[in-house]
CSV table of C-alpha atoms in Angstrom, one decimal:
chain,number,residue,atom,x,y,z
Y,239,MET,CA,74.2,-9.6,30.4
Y,240,ASP,CA,74.0,-12.2,33.1
Y,241,LEU,CA,76.5,-12.6,36.0
Y,242,GLU,CA,78.1,-15.6,34.4
Y,243,LYS,CA,79.1,-13.6,31.4
Y,244,LEU,CA,80.4,-10.8,33.6
Y,245,LYS,CA,82.6,-13.3,35.5
Y,246,SER,CA,84.0,-14.5,32.2
Y,247,ILE,CA,84.9,-11.0,31.2
Y,248,GLN,CA,86.5,-10.4,34.6
Y,249,GLY,CA,88.4,-13.8,34.2
Y,250,ALA,CA,89.9,-12.6,30.9
Y,251,ILE,CA,91.0,-9.3,32.6
Y,252,GLN,CA,92.7,-11.2,35.4
Y,253,SER,CA,94.5,-13.5,32.9
Y,254,GLU,CA,96.0,-10.4,31.2
Y,255,SER,CA,97.0,-8.7,34.5
Y,256,LEU,CA,95.0,-5.6,33.8
Y,257,ASP,CA,92.8,-3.5,36.1
Y,258,GLY,CA,89.8,-3.6,33.8
Y,259,TRP,CA,88.2,-3.7,30.4
Y,260,LEU,CA,86.8,-0.5,29.0
Y,261,PHE,CA,84.2,-0.7,26.3
Y,262,CYS,CA,82.9,2.3,24.5
Y,263,ASN,CA,80.8,3.1,21.4
Y,264,PHE,CA,79.5,5.9,19.3
Y,265,ARG,CA,77.1,5.3,16.3
Y,266,HIS,CA,77.9,1.6,16.7
Y,267,ARG,CA,81.4,2.1,15.3
Y,268,ASP,CA,82.7,-0.8,17.4
Y,269,PRO,CA,80.6,-3.9,16.6
Y,270,LEU,CA,82.8,-6.0,18.9
Y,271,ALA,CA,81.7,-3.9,21.9
Y,272,ASP,CA,78.0,-4.4,21.0
Y,273,GLU,CA,78.5,-8.1,20.4
Y,274,ILE,CA,80.5,-8.9,23.6
Y,275,LEU,CA,78.1,-6.9,25.8
Y,276,GLY,CA,75.0,-8.2,24.0
Y,277,LEU,CA,73.7,-4.8,23.0
Y,278,SER,CA,71.5,-4.4,19.9
Y,279,PRO,CA,73.3,-2.9,16.9
Y,280,GLY,CA,69.9,-1.2,16.1
Y,281,ALA,CA,69.6,0.7,19.4
Y,282,SER,CA,70.1,4.4,19.5
Y,283,ASN,CA,73.8,5.4,19.9
Y,284,SER,CA,74.0,9.0,18.9
Y,285,ARG,CA,76.2,9.8,22.0
Y,286,PHE,CA,79.2,8.1,23.5
Y,287,TRP,CA,78.7,5.5,26.1
Y,288,PHE,CA,81.4,3.8,28.2
Y,289,TYR,CA,81.2,0.6,30.1
Y,290,ALA,CA,84.1,-0.1,32.5
Y,291,VAL,CA,84.4,-3.6,33.9
Y,292,PRO,CA,87.0,-3.8,36.7
Y,293,THR,CA,88.9,-7.0,37.5
Y,294,ALA,CA,86.6,-7.4,40.5
Y,295,GLY,CA,83.6,-5.5,41.8
Y,296,GLU,CA,80.8,-3.5,40.1
Y,297,PRO,CA,81.1,-2.2,36.6
Y,298,GLN,CA,80.6,1.5,35.9
Y,299,LYS,CA,78.1,2.6,33.3
Y,300,ILE,CA,78.6,6.1,31.7
Y,301,ALA,CA,75.9,7.3,29.3
Y,302,HIS,CA,74.6,10.6,28.0
Y,303,ALA,CA,71.4,12.1,29.5
Y,304,VAL,CA,69.8,12.0,26.1
Y,305,GLU,CA,70.2,8.2,26.1
Y,306,PRO,CA,70.1,7.2,29.8
Y,307,GLU,CA,69.1,3.6,29.0
Y,308,ALA,CA,71.8,2.9,26.5
Y,309,LEU,CA,73.4,0.5,28.9
Y,310,GLY,CA,70.2,-0.3,30.8
Y,311,THR,CA,70.5,-4.1,30.2
Y,312,LEU,CA,73.9,-4.3,31.8
Y,313,PRO,CA,74.8,-4.6,35.5
Y,314,GLY,CA,76.7,-1.8,37.2
Y,315,GLU,CA,76.5,1.7,38.7
Y,316,PRO,CA,75.0,4.3,36.3
Y,317,HIS,CA,76.5,7.7,35.7
Y,318,LEU,CA,75.0,10.3,33.3
Y,319,TYR,CA,76.7,13.2,31.6
Y,320,ARG,CA,75.5,16.2,29.6
Y,321,SER,CA,78.7,18.0,28.7
Y,322,ARG,CA,82.3,17.1,27.9
Y,323,GLU,CA,83.4,18.4,31.4
Y,324,GLU,CA,80.8,16.1,33.0
Y,325,LEU,CA,82.0,13.2,30.9
Y,326,LEU,CA,85.6,13.8,32.0
Y,327,ALA,CA,84.5,13.9,35.6
Y,328,CYS,CA,82.8,10.5,35.2
Y,329,LEU,CA,85.9,9.1,33.5
Y,330,ARG,CA,88.2,10.4,36.2
Y,331,ARG,CA,86.6,7.8,38.5
Y,332,LEU,CA,88.6,5.3,36.5
Y,333,ALA,CA,91.9,7.3,36.6
Y,334,GLY,CA,95.2,5.7,37.5
Y,335,LYS,CA,94.3,2.2,36.4
Y,336,LYS,CA,95.3,0.2,33.4
Y,337,TRP,CA,92.3,-0.5,31.1
Y,338,GLY,CA,92.3,-2.9,28.1
Y,339,CYS,CA,90.7,-1.1,25.1
Y,340,HIS,CA,89.8,-2.0,21.6
Y,341,PHE,CA,93.0,-1.1,19.8
Y,342,SER,CA,96.1,-2.9,18.8
Y,343,ASP,CA,99.5,-1.8,17.5
Y,344,THR,CA,99.5,-4.6,14.9
Y,345,ILE,CA,96.0,-6.0,14.4
Y,346,PRO,CA,93.8,-3.3,12.8
Y,347,ALA,CA,90.8,-5.7,12.6
Y,348,ILE,CA,90.0,-5.0,16.3
Y,349,SER,CA,91.3,-1.4,16.5
Y,350,TYR,CA,88.0,0.5,16.9
Y,351,LEU,CA,89.2,3.1,19.5
Y,352,ASP,CA,89.9,6.3,17.6
Y,353,ALA,CA,92.8,8.6,18.4
Y,354,GLY,CA,90.6,11.5,19.6
Y,355,THR,CA,88.7,9.3,22.1
Y,356,ALA,CA,92.0,7.8,23.3
Y,357,ALA,CA,93.4,11.3,23.9
Y,358,MET,CA,90.3,12.2,26.0
Y,359,LEU,CA,90.6,9.0,28.1
Y,360,LYS,CA,94.3,9.8,28.7
Y,361,GLU,CA,93.3,13.4,29.6
Y,362,ALA,CA,91.0,11.9,32.3
Y,363,GLY,CA,94.0,10.0,33.7
Y,364,LEU,CA,93.3,6.5,32.4
Y,365,LEU,CA,96.1,4.2,31.4
Y,366,LEU,CA,95.3,2.4,28.1
Y,367,ALA,CA,96.5,-1.0,27.0
Y,368,PRO,CA,95.8,-3.0,23.8
Y,369,GLY,CA,92.8,-5.2,24.0
Y,370,ASP,CA,93.7,-7.8,21.4
Y,371,SER,CA,94.5,-10.5,24.0
Y,372,LEU,CA,91.4,-9.7,26.0
Y,373,ILE,CA,89.2,-10.1,22.9
Y,374,GLN,CA,91.0,-13.4,22.1
Y,375,ARG,CA,90.4,-14.8,25.5
Y,376,PHE,CA,86.7,-13.9,25.6
Y,377,LYS,CA,85.6,-14.4,22.0
Y,378,GLY,CA,88.5,-16.2,20.2
Y,379,LEU,CA,88.8,-19.3,22.4
Y,380,LEU,CA,86.3,-22.1,21.8
Y,381,ASN,CA,84.7,-24.2,24.5
Y,382,ASP,CA,83.8,-27.8,24.0
Y,383,ALA,CA,80.3,-27.0,22.5
Y,384,ALA,CA,81.9,-24.6,20.1
Y,385,ILE,CA,84.5,-27.1,19.0
Y,386,GLN,CA,81.8,-29.6,18.4
Y,387,SER,CA,79.9,-27.1,16.2
Y,388,HIS,CA,83.1,-26.4,14.3
Y,389,GLU,CA,83.8,-30.1,13.8
Y,390,ARG,CA,80.3,-30.8,12.5
Y,391,THR,CA,80.5,-28.1,10.0
Y,392,ALA,CA,84.0,-29.2,8.9
Y,393,ALA,CA,82.6,-32.7,8.2
Y,394,HIS,CA,79.9,-31.1,6.0
Y,395,LEU,CA,82.4,-29.0,4.0
Y,396,TYR,CA,84.6,-32.0,3.3
Y,397,GLU,CA,81.6,-33.9,2.0
Y,398,ILE,CA,80.6,-30.9,-0.2
Y,399,VAL,CA,84.1,-30.8,-1.7
Y,400,GLU,CA,83.7,-34.5,-2.6
Y,401,LEU,CA,80.3,-34.0,-4.2
Y,402,SER,CA,81.6,-30.9,-6.1
Y,403,TRP,CA,84.7,-32.7,-7.4
Y,404,ALA,CA,82.6,-35.7,-8.5
Y,405,GLU,CA,80.6,-33.3,-10.7
Y,406,VAL,CA,83.8,-31.9,-12.1
Y,407,GLN,CA,85.0,-35.4,-12.9
Y,408,LYS,CA,81.7,-36.3,-14.5
Y,409,SER,CA,81.7,-33.3,-16.7
Y,410,PHE,CA,85.3,-34.1,-17.8
Y,411,ALA,CA,84.5,-37.7,-18.6
Y,412,GLU,CA,81.4,-36.7,-20.6
Y,413,ASN,CA,83.2,-33.9,-22.4
Y,414,ARG,CA,80.5,-31.7,-21.2
Y,415,PRO,CA,81.1,-27.9,-20.6
Y,416,VAL,CA,81.3,-26.9,-17.0
Y,417,TYR,CA,81.6,-23.4,-15.6
Y,418,GLU,CA,83.0,-22.1,-12.3
Y,419,GLY,CA,79.5,-20.9,-11.4
Y,420,ASP,CA,78.0,-24.4,-12.0
Y,421,ILE,CA,80.2,-25.9,-9.2
Y,422,ALA,CA,79.8,-22.9,-6.9
Y,423,LEU,CA,76.0,-23.4,-7.2
Y,424,ILE,CA,76.3,-27.0,-6.1
Y,425,MET,CA,78.3,-25.9,-3.1
Y,426,SER,CA,75.8,-23.2,-2.1
Y,427,GLU,CA,72.8,-25.5,-2.5
Y,428,GLU,CA,74.5,-28.2,-0.3
Y,429,VAL,CA,75.2,-25.6,2.4
Y,430,LYS,CA,71.5,-24.6,2.5
Y,431,LYS,CA,70.4,-28.2,2.4
Y,432,ARG,CA,72.5,-29.1,5.4
Y,433,GLY,CA,71.2,-26.2,7.5
Y,434,LEU,CA,74.4,-24.2,7.4
Y,435,GLU,CA,74.8,-20.5,6.8
Y,436,THR,CA,77.6,-18.5,5.1
Y,437,ARG,CA,78.4,-15.1,3.7
Y,438,GLY,CA,80.1,-14.0,0.5
Y,439,VAL,CA,80.7,-16.1,-2.6
Y,440,PHE,CA,82.6,-19.3,-2.5
Y,441,VAL,CA,85.8,-19.4,-4.5
Y,442,VAL,CA,85.7,-21.7,-7.5
Y,443,ALA,CA,88.5,-20.6,-9.8
Y,444,ALA,CA,89.8,-22.1,-13.0
Y,445,GLY,CA,93.1,-21.5,-14.8
Y,446,ARG,CA,94.4,-18.0,-14.5
Y,447,ASN,CA,91.6,-17.1,-12.1
Y,448,SER,CA,93.1,-19.4,-9.5
Y,449,GLY,CA,95.9,-16.9,-9.2
Y,450,ASN,CA,93.4,-14.4,-7.5
Y,451,PRO,CA,93.1,-15.4,-3.8
Y,452,HIS,CA,89.7,-13.7,-3.5
Y,453,TYR,CA,88.4,-14.5,-7.0
Y,454,ASN,CA,84.6,-14.0,-7.4
Y,455,TYR,CA,83.2,-15.9,-10.4
Y,456,SER,CA,79.9,-14.0,-10.2
Y,457,ALA,CA,81.6,-10.7,-11.1
Y,458,SER,CA,82.2,-12.0,-14.6
Y,459,SER,CA,80.2,-10.7,-17.5
Y,460,THR,CA,78.2,-13.9,-17.8
Y,461,LYS,CA,77.8,-14.3,-14.1
Y,462,LYS,CA,78.8,-18.0,-14.6
Y,463,GLY,CA,82.5,-17.4,-14.5
Y,464,ALA,CA,85.1,-19.2,-16.7
Y,465,LEU,CA,84.7,-22.4,-18.6
Y,466,PHE,CA,86.9,-25.2,-17.3
Y,467,ALA,CA,89.6,-26.1,-19.8
Y,468,PRO,CA,91.8,-29.2,-19.9
Y,469,GLY,CA,94.9,-28.7,-17.7
Y,470,ASP,CA,93.4,-25.9,-15.7
Y,471,VAL,CA,94.2,-25.6,-12.0
Y,472,ILE,CA,90.9,-25.6,-10.1
Y,473,GLN,CA,90.8,-23.9,-6.7
Y,474,PHE,CA,88.0,-24.5,-4.2
Y,475,ASP,CA,87.5,-22.4,-1.1
Y,476,LEU,CA,84.4,-22.7,1.0
Y,477,TRP,CA,83.3,-21.7,4.5
Y,478,ALA,CA,80.2,-22.0,6.6
Y,479,LYS,CA,78.8,-22.4,10.1
Y,480,GLU,CA,75.8,-24.0,11.7
Y,481,HIS,CA,72.7,-21.9,11.8
Y,482,ASN,CA,72.0,-20.2,15.1
Y,483,GLY,CA,69.2,-22.6,15.8
Y,484,VAL,CA,71.7,-25.5,16.1
Y,485,TYR,CA,74.3,-23.8,18.3
Y,486,ALA,CA,73.8,-20.3,19.6
Y,487,ASN,CA,77.2,-19.2,18.4
Y,488,GLY,CA,77.9,-21.5,15.5
Y,489,VAL,CA,81.6,-21.7,14.7
Y,490,TYR,CA,82.9,-21.5,11.1
Y,491,ALA,CA,84.9,-24.1,9.2
Y,492,ASP,CA,86.9,-22.8,6.3
Y,493,ILE,CA,88.7,-25.2,3.9
Y,494,SER,CA,90.5,-25.0,0.5
Y,495,TRP,CA,91.2,-27.8,-2.0
Y,496,VAL,CA,93.1,-27.9,-5.3
Y,497,GLY,CA,92.6,-30.0,-8.4
Y,498,VAL,CA,93.4,-30.2,-12.1
Y,499,TYR,CA,90.9,-30.4,-14.8
Y,500,GLY,CA,92.5,-33.4,-16.4
Y,501,LYS,CA,94.2,-36.8,-15.7
Y,502,THR,CA,97.7,-35.3,-15.3
Y,503,ALA,CA,99.2,-32.1,-14.0
Y,504,ALA,CA,102.0,-30.0,-15.5
Y,505,PRO,CA,105.4,-30.3,-13.6
Y,506,GLU,CA,105.2,-26.7,-12.4
Y,507,VAL,CA,101.7,-27.3,-10.9
Y,508,GLU,CA,103.0,-30.5,-9.1
Y,509,ALA,CA,105.9,-28.5,-7.8
Y,510,ALA,CA,103.8,-25.7,-6.4
Y,511,PHE,CA,101.3,-28.1,-4.8
Y,512,SER,CA,104.0,-30.2,-3.1
Y,513,SER,CA,105.5,-27.0,-1.8
Y,514,ILE,CA,102.4,-25.7,-0.2
Y,515,VAL,CA,101.7,-29.1,1.4
Y,516,GLU,CA,105.2,-29.2,2.7
Y,517,SER,CA,104.7,-25.7,4.1
Y,518,ARG,CA,101.4,-26.6,5.8
Y,519,GLU,CA,102.9,-29.8,7.3
Y,520,ALA,CA,106.0,-27.9,8.6
Y,521,ALA,CA,103.7,-25.5,10.4
Y,522,LEU,CA,101.7,-28.3,12.0
Y,523,GLN,CA,104.9,-30.1,13.1
Y,524,PHE,CA,106.2,-26.9,14.6
Y,525,ILE,CA,103.0,-26.4,16.6
Y,526,GLU,CA,103.1,-30.0,17.8
Y,527,ALA,CA,106.7,-29.8,18.9
Y,528,GLU,CA,106.2,-26.5,20.7
Y,529,LEU,CA,103.1,-27.8,22.6
Y,530,ALA,CA,104.9,-31.1,23.4
Y,531,ALA,CA,107.7,-29.0,25.0
Y,532,GLY,CA,105.2,-27.1,27.1
Y,533,ARG,CA,105.5,-23.9,25.1
Y,534,ARG,CA,102.7,-21.9,23.4
Y,535,PRO,CA,103.8,-20.6,20.0
Y,536,THR,CA,102.7,-17.3,18.7
Y,537,GLY,CA,100.8,-16.9,15.4
Y,538,ALA,CA,103.8,-15.0,14.0
Y,539,ALA,CA,106.2,-17.9,14.8
Y,540,VAL,CA,104.0,-20.4,13.0
Y,541,ASP,CA,103.7,-18.2,10.0
Y,542,ARG,CA,107.5,-17.8,9.8
Y,543,VAL,CA,108.0,-21.5,9.7
Y,544,ALA,CA,105.5,-22.0,6.9
Y,545,LYS,CA,107.0,-19.1,4.8
Y,546,GLN,CA,110.5,-20.4,5.3
Y,547,VAL,CA,109.6,-23.6,3.4
Y,548,LEU,CA,108.0,-21.7,0.5
Y,549,THR,CA,111.0,-19.3,0.3
Y,550,ALA,CA,113.4,-22.3,0.2
Y,551,ARG,CA,111.4,-23.8,-2.6
Y,552,GLY,CA,111.8,-20.6,-4.7
Y,553,PHE,CA,108.3,-19.1,-4.0
Y,554,ALA,CA,109.3,-16.0,-2.0
Y,555,ALA,CA,107.8,-13.7,-4.6
Y,556,ALA,CA,104.7,-15.8,-5.1
Y,557,MET,CA,103.3,-15.5,-1.5
Y,558,ARG,CA,100.5,-12.9,-1.2
Y,559,HIS,CA,99.0,-13.5,2.2
Y,560,ARG,CA,99.5,-14.7,5.7
Y,561,THR,CA,99.4,-18.4,6.5
Y,562,GLY,CA,96.1,-18.4,8.4
Y,563,HIS,CA,93.5,-16.5,10.4
Y,564,GLY,CA,91.6,-17.0,13.6
Y,565,ILE,CA,88.2,-18.8,13.4
Y,566,ASP,CA,85.2,-18.4,15.7
Y,567,SER,CA,81.6,-17.3,15.1
Y,568,ASP,CA,83.2,-15.1,12.4
Y,569,VAL,CA,85.1,-16.8,9.5
Y,570,HIS,CA,87.9,-14.4,10.1
Y,571,GLY,CA,87.6,-14.4,13.9
Y,572,SER,CA,89.0,-12.6,16.9
Y,573,GLY,CA,91.6,-15.1,17.9
Y,574,VAL,CA,95.2,-15.6,16.8
Y,575,ASN,CA,96.1,-15.0,13.2
Y,576,ILE,CA,99.0,-17.0,11.7
Y,577,ASP,CA,100.7,-13.9,10.5
Y,578,SER,CA,104.3,-12.5,10.8
Y,579,VAL,CA,104.2,-10.2,7.8
Y,580,GLU,CA,100.9,-8.4,7.2
Y,581,PHE,CA,99.8,-7.7,10.8
Y,582,THR,CA,102.3,-9.5,13.1
Y,583,ASP,CA,100.3,-11.5,15.7
Y,584,LEU,CA,102.3,-12.1,18.9
Y,585,ARG,CA,99.3,-13.6,20.7
Y,586,LEU,CA,99.8,-17.2,22.0
Y,587,LEU,CA,97.9,-20.3,20.8
Y,588,LEU,CA,96.0,-21.0,24.0
Y,589,ASP,CA,93.6,-23.8,24.6
Y,590,GLY,CA,90.5,-23.1,22.6
Y,591,ALA,CA,92.3,-21.3,19.8
Y,592,CYS,CA,91.0,-22.3,16.3
Y,593,PHE,CA,92.6,-21.1,13.1
Y,594,SER,CA,93.3,-21.9,9.5
Y,595,LEU,CA,96.6,-23.0,8.0
Y,596,GLU,CA,96.5,-22.1,4.3
Y,597,PRO,CA,99.8,-21.4,2.7
Y,598,GLY,CA,99.5,-20.4,-0.9
Y,599,VAL,CA,101.5,-19.4,-4.0
Y,600,TYR,CA,100.3,-17.3,-6.9
Y,601,LEU,CA,102.0,-17.3,-10.3
Y,602,PRO,CA,101.2,-15.6,-13.6
Y,603,ASN,CA,99.2,-18.5,-15.0
Y,604,PHE,CA,97.8,-20.1,-11.9
Y,605,GLY,CA,97.7,-20.1,-8.1
Y,606,MET,CA,96.8,-22.4,-5.3
Y,607,ARG,CA,96.5,-22.8,-1.6
Y,608,THR,CA,95.7,-25.8,0.7
Y,609,GLU,CA,93.6,-24.9,3.8
Y,610,ILE,CA,92.9,-26.9,6.9
Y,611,ASN,CA,91.5,-25.8,10.3
Y,612,VAL,CA,93.3,-26.5,13.5
Y,613,TYR,CA,92.3,-26.1,17.1
Y,614,ILE,CA,94.1,-26.4,20.4
Y,615,LYS,CA,92.6,-28.5,23.3
Y,616,ASP,CA,94.2,-29.7,26.5
Y,617,GLY,CA,97.6,-28.6,25.2
Y,618,LYS,CA,97.4,-30.6,22.0
Y,619,HIS,CA,96.6,-29.6,18.4
Y,620,PHE,CA,93.8,-31.2,16.4
Y,621,VAL,CA,93.0,-30.9,12.7
Y,622,SER,CA,89.2,-30.8,12.1
Y,623,GLY,CA,87.3,-32.7,9.5
Y,624,LYS,CA,88.4,-35.6,7.4
Y,625,GLU,CA,92.0,-36.4,6.3
Y,626,ARG,CA,93.7,-33.3,4.8
Y,627,GLN,CA,94.6,-33.1,1.2
Y,628,THR,CA,98.0,-34.5,0.3
Y,629,ALA,CA,97.6,-35.1,-3.5
Y,630,LEU,CA,96.1,-33.0,-6.3
Y,631,LEU,CA,92.5,-33.9,-7.2
Y,632,ARG,CA,92.4,-35.2,-10.8
Y,633,CYS,CA,89.7,-36.2,-13.3
Y,634,THR,CA,90.3,-40.0,-13.1
Y,635,GLU,CA,88.1,-42.5,-14.9
């Protein structure tokens, strides 16, 4: 780790009014610790190590005598231990100060500090604080280069949606069979062609399958998924980021579009779509108003606004997930989630925050969500990519 990165970590600590940031790992159970400190996930980690970064001054490196070089690439004063008593003696050097650690009362995705280790740290006299806001400030806020990477990828994904829907339209016009897997293959090939990378299987869901938010067509018996049928709701959900060769920490874009396999949509489909669009736009307007007033909304507050719209439209029982998630070098990133129900996120939407807005409703015969990506810069919000979806895709002539 270079000194510039150390300064960034200490800057995050100062912003959260803590005395320091305490990293620890055992058998690589905390991938965030490895990632933030730049440690190899393949290195030996058969014993606990601790890396204590104070708000100012020299970090403290605590490692076992069996693995004395576990933290050898990091700056700081080294300390070795062989027994639990010696480890406690090392940790007592940090006593009486408030340390941000990798746990959260409400966000389990970053809660890697186990109860036993926390008890040992408290026994040594350390004061422990949730590290969710620290992690957000260091990893979940995008700089200008990261925003540009996100925007480039978003532009690609919108183009891929257009190409994919053009194939759907062509199949409909020619009365030619088309399967979910056929369209997903087009998406995957376009992602590779454009030098992007992704993980998992894109969602291409037809008819009843669109009612499953995490539907995977490749899990079907034919591996091609369902055959599109006239009148089917078609759900697209795709995500990718630039390959590391383009930008060292390529940032994901993650979008969802909805269509109908036909020229017209059933009234209940139209009603559901107009409701999720209204929900999404209400969330955007709330963010805009709060920022204009000089306030930073929380992810939970934005989620509540979006859900109020869907509840008012009669879809209270049809909501299955939060309104959005943080986005960074991971598609579900370390920044603010737009969530007031699953894992309430009270972190603020600071400059550099990037997140999805994807309200959805899921009914017995179909489901749908509309997903856009938003980032905050210079106290204003921006929607990435092309114009967001306001009308259902249809198979026009």
